Short mmCIF file of C-alpha atoms in Angstrom, two decimals:
data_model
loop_
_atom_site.label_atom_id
_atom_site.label_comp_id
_atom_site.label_asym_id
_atom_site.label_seq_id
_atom_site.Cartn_x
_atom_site.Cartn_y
_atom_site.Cartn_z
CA UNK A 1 75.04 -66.27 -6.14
CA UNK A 2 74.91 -69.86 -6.63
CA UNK A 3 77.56 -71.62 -9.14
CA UNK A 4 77.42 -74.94 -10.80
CA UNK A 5 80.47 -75.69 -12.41
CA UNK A 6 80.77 -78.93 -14.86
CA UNK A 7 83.67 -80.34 -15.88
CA UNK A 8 84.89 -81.45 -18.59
CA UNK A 9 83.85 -78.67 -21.13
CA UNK A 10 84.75 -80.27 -23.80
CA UNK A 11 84.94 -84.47 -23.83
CA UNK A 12 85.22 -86.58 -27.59
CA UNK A 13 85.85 -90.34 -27.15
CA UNK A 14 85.26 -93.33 -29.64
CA UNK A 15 82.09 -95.39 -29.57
CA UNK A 16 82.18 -97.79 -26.64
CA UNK A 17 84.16 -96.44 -24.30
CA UNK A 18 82.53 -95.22 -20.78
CA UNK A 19 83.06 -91.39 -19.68
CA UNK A 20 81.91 -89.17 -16.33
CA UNK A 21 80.95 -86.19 -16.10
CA UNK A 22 80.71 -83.91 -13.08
CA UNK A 23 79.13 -81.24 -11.90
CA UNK A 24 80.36 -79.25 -8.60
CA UNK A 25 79.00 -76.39 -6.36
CA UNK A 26 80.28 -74.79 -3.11
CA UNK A 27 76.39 -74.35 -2.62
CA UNK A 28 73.91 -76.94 -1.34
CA UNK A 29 70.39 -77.90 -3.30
CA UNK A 30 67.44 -79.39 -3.04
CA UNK A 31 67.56 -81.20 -6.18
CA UNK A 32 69.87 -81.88 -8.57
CA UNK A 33 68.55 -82.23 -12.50
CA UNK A 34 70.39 -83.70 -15.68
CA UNK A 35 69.54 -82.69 -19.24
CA UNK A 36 70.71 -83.27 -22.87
CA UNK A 37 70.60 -80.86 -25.44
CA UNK A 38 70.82 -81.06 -29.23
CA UNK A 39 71.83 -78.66 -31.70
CA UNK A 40 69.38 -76.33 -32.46
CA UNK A 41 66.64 -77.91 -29.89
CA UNK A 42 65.79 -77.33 -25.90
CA UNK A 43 67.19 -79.28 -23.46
CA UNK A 44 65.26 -82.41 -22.92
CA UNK A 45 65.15 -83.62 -19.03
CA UNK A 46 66.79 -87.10 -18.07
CA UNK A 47 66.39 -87.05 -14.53
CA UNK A 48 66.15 -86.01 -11.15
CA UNK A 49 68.15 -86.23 -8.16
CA UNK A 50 66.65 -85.70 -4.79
CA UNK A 51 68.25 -87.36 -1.76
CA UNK A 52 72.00 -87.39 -0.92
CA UNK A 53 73.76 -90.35 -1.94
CA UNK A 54 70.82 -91.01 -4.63
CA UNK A 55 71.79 -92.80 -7.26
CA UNK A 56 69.53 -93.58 -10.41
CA UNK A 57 70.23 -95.23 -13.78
CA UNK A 58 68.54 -94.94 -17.12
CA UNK A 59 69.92 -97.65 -19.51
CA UNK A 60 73.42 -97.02 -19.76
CA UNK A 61 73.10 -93.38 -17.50
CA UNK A 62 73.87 -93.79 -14.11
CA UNK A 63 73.26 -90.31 -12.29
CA UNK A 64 74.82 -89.95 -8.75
CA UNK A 65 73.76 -86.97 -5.77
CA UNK A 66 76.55 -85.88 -3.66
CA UNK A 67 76.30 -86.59 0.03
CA UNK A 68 76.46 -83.14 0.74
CA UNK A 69 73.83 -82.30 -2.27
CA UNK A 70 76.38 -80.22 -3.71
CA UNK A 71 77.49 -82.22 -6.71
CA UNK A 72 76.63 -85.28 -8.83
CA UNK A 73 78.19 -86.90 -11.60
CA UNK A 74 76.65 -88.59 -14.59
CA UNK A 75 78.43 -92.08 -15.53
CA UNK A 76 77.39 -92.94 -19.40
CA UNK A 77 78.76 -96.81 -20.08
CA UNK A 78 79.61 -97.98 -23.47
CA UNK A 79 78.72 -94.29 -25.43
CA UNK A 80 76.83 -94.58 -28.19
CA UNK A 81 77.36 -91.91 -31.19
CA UNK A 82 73.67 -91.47 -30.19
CA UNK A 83 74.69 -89.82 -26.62
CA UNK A 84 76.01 -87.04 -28.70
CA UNK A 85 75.04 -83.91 -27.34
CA UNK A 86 75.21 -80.84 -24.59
CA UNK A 87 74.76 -82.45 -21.42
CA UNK A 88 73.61 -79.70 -18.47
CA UNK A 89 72.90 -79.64 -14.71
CA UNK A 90 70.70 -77.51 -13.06
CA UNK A 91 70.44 -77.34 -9.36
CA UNK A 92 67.16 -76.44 -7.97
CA UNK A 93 67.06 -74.36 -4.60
CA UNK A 94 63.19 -74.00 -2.83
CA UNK A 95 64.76 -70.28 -1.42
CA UNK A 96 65.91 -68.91 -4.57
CA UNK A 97 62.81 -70.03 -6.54
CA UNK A 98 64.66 -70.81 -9.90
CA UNK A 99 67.18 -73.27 -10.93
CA UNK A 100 70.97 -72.46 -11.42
CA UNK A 101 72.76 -74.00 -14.51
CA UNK A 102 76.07 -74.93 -15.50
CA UNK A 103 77.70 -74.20 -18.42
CA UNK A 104 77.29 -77.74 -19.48
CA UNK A 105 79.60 -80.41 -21.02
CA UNK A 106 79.89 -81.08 -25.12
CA UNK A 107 80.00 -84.86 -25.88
CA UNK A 108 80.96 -86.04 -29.37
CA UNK A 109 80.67 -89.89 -29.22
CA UNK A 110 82.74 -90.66 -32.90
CA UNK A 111 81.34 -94.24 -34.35
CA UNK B 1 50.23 -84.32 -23.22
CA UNK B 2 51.81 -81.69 -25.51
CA UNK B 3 55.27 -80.27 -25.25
CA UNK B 4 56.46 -76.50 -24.46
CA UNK B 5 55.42 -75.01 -28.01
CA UNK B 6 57.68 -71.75 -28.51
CA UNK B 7 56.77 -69.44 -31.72
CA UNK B 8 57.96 -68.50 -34.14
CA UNK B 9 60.61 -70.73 -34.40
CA UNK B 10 63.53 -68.44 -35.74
CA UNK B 11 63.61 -64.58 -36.62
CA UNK B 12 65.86 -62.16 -37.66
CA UNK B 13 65.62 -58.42 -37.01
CA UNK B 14 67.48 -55.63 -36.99
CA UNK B 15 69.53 -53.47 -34.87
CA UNK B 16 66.81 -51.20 -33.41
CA UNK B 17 63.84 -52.90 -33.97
CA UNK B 18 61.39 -55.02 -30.80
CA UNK B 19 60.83 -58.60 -30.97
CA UNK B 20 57.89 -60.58 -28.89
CA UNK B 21 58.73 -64.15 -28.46
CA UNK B 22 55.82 -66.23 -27.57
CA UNK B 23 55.58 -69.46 -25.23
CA UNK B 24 52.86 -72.06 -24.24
CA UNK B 25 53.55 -73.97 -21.44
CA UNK B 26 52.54 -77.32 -20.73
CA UNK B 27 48.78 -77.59 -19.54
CA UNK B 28 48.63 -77.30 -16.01
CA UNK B 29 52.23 -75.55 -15.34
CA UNK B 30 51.71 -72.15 -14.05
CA UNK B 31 55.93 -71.81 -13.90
CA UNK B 32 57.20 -70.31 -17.24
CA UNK B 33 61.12 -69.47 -17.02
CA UNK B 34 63.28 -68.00 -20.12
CA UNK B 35 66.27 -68.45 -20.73
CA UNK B 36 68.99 -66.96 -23.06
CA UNK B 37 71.68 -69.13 -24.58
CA UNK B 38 74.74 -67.82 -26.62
CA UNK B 39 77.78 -70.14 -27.01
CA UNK B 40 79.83 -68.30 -24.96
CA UNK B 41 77.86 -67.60 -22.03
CA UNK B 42 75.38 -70.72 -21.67
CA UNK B 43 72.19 -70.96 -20.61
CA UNK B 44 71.43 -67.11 -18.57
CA UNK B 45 68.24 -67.10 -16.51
CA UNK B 46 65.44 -64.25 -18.28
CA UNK B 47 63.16 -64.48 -16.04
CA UNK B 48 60.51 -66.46 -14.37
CA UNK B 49 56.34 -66.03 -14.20
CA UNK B 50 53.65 -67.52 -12.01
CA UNK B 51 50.16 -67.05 -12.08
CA UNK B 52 50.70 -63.99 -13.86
CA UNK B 53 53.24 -62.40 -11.47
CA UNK B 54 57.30 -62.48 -11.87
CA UNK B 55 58.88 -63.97 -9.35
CA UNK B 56 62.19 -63.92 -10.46
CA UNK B 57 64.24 -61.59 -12.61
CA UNK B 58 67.57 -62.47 -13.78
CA UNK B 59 70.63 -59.86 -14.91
CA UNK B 60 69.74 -58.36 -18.06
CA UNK B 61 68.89 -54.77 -18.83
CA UNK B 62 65.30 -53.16 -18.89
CA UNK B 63 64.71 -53.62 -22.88
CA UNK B 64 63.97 -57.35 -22.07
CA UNK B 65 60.60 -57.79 -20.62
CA UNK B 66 57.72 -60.35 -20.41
CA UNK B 67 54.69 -61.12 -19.01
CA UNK B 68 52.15 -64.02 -18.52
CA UNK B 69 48.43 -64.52 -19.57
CA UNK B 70 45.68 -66.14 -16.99
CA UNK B 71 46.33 -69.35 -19.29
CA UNK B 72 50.00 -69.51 -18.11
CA UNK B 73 51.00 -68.44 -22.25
CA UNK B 74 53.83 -66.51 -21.57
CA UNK B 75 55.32 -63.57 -23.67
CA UNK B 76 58.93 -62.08 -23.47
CA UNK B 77 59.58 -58.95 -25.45
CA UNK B 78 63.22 -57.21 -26.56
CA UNK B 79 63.03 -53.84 -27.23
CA UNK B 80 65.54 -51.65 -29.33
CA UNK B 81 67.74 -54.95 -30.01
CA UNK B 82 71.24 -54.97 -30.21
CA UNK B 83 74.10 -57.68 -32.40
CA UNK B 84 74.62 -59.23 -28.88
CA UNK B 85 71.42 -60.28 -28.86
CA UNK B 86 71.32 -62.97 -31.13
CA UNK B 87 70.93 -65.71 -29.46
CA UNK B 88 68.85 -68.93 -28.42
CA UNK B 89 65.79 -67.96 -26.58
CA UNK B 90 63.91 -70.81 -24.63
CA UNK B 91 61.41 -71.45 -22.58
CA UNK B 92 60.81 -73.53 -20.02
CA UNK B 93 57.49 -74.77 -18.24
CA UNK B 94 57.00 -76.51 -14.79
CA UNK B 95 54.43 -77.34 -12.00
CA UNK B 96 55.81 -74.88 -9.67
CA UNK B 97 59.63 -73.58 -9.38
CA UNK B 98 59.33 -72.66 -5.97
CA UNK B 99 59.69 -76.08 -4.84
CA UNK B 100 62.12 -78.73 -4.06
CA UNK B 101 62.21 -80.76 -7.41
CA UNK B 102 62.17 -78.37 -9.96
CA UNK B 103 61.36 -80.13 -13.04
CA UNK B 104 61.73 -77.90 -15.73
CA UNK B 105 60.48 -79.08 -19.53
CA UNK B 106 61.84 -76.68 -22.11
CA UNK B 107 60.43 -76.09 -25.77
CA UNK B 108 62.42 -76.09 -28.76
CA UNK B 109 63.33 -71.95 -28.63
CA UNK B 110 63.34 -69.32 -30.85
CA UNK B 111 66.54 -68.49 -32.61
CA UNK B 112 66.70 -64.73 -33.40
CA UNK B 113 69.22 -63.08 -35.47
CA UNK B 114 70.23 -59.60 -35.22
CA UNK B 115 71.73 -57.86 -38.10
#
């Protein structure tokens, strides 16, 4: 069975400040995806990580793919009260034919 | 394009009773995936159809069941429910989840209530 574990659980910082957030697995995948989730909504995608070492940013998001293709971290800069939310990886895996998720992390940007 | 739509939107039954939850995927996906999220136990992997066939079952007992339509709609039924089944239910739609970037687009769920 495949694990994703994200750390931290639980993360609450002041507007303007920068946080990372990390996601780790003893397993390897193919791809590596990033979503946020609202309250009472699906998670919405933010990106895809494919190669190792990748690194893509979105604005003030800056998503990185372990060498290995075992982990990534997401890097938000200057959080916004916006960026509030559930933020959850999923690692993809061709064999498997699904995507495994982690438990995900719970931002509270305060203004 | 439109979104994952995901009806109805939020139900509440009662011990004992069946629920169908229903799901229409994004035109030209033929992946659907469900998922169950509680609080304490995050997002738990249904199951998962393609062209009509599952491909993928997760851990959860017999009473949850689902099947796809030739226009990728997808339907997941709970039979006989249980309190512990409250919960999130969503639905996700890709191209394909058998390969290597597994873009998955979710709908908005259906948040049942057992009482």
């Amino acid at each position: 069975t495949q694990l994703l574990e994200q750390s931290p659980q639980f993360l609450s910082i002041q507007e303007g400040e920068n946080l990372t957030v990390y996601c780790n697995s003893s397993s390897v995948f193919s791809s590596l995806q990033w979503y946020r989730q609202e309250p009472g909504e699906g998670p919405v995608l933010l990106v895809t990580v494919v190669t190792g070492g990748e690194v893509k940013k979105l604005k003030r998001l800056t998503f990185q793919f372990g060498d290995a293709r075992k982990d990534s971290s997401l890097h938000i800069t200057a959080a916004q009260p916006g960026d509030t939310g559930l933020y959850l990886c999923a690692g993809a895996n061709t064999n498997a034919g699904k995507s495994t998720f982690g438990d995900g992390t719970t931002l509270t940007v305060k203004p | 394009k439109a979104g994952v739509t995901q009806t109805p939107r939020y139900l509440i039954k009662t011990r004992g009773q069946q629920v169908t939850l229903s799901c229409s995927p994004i035109s030209g996906h033929r992946s659907v995936s469900w998922y169950q999220q509680t609080p304490g136990q995050g997002l738990q992997f249904l199951f998962e159809y393609f062209s009509e066939t599952q491909r993928n079952k997760g851990n959860f007992p017999g009473r949850f069941s689902g099947r796809q339509f030739s226009n990728s709609r997808s339907e997941m039924n709970v039979s006989t429910l249980e309190l512990g089944d409250s919960a999130l239910y969503l639905c996700a739609s890709s191209l394909d989840s058998g390969t290597r970037v597994n873009e998955q687009f979710f709908g908005p769920g259906t948040r049942l209530t057992v009482l």
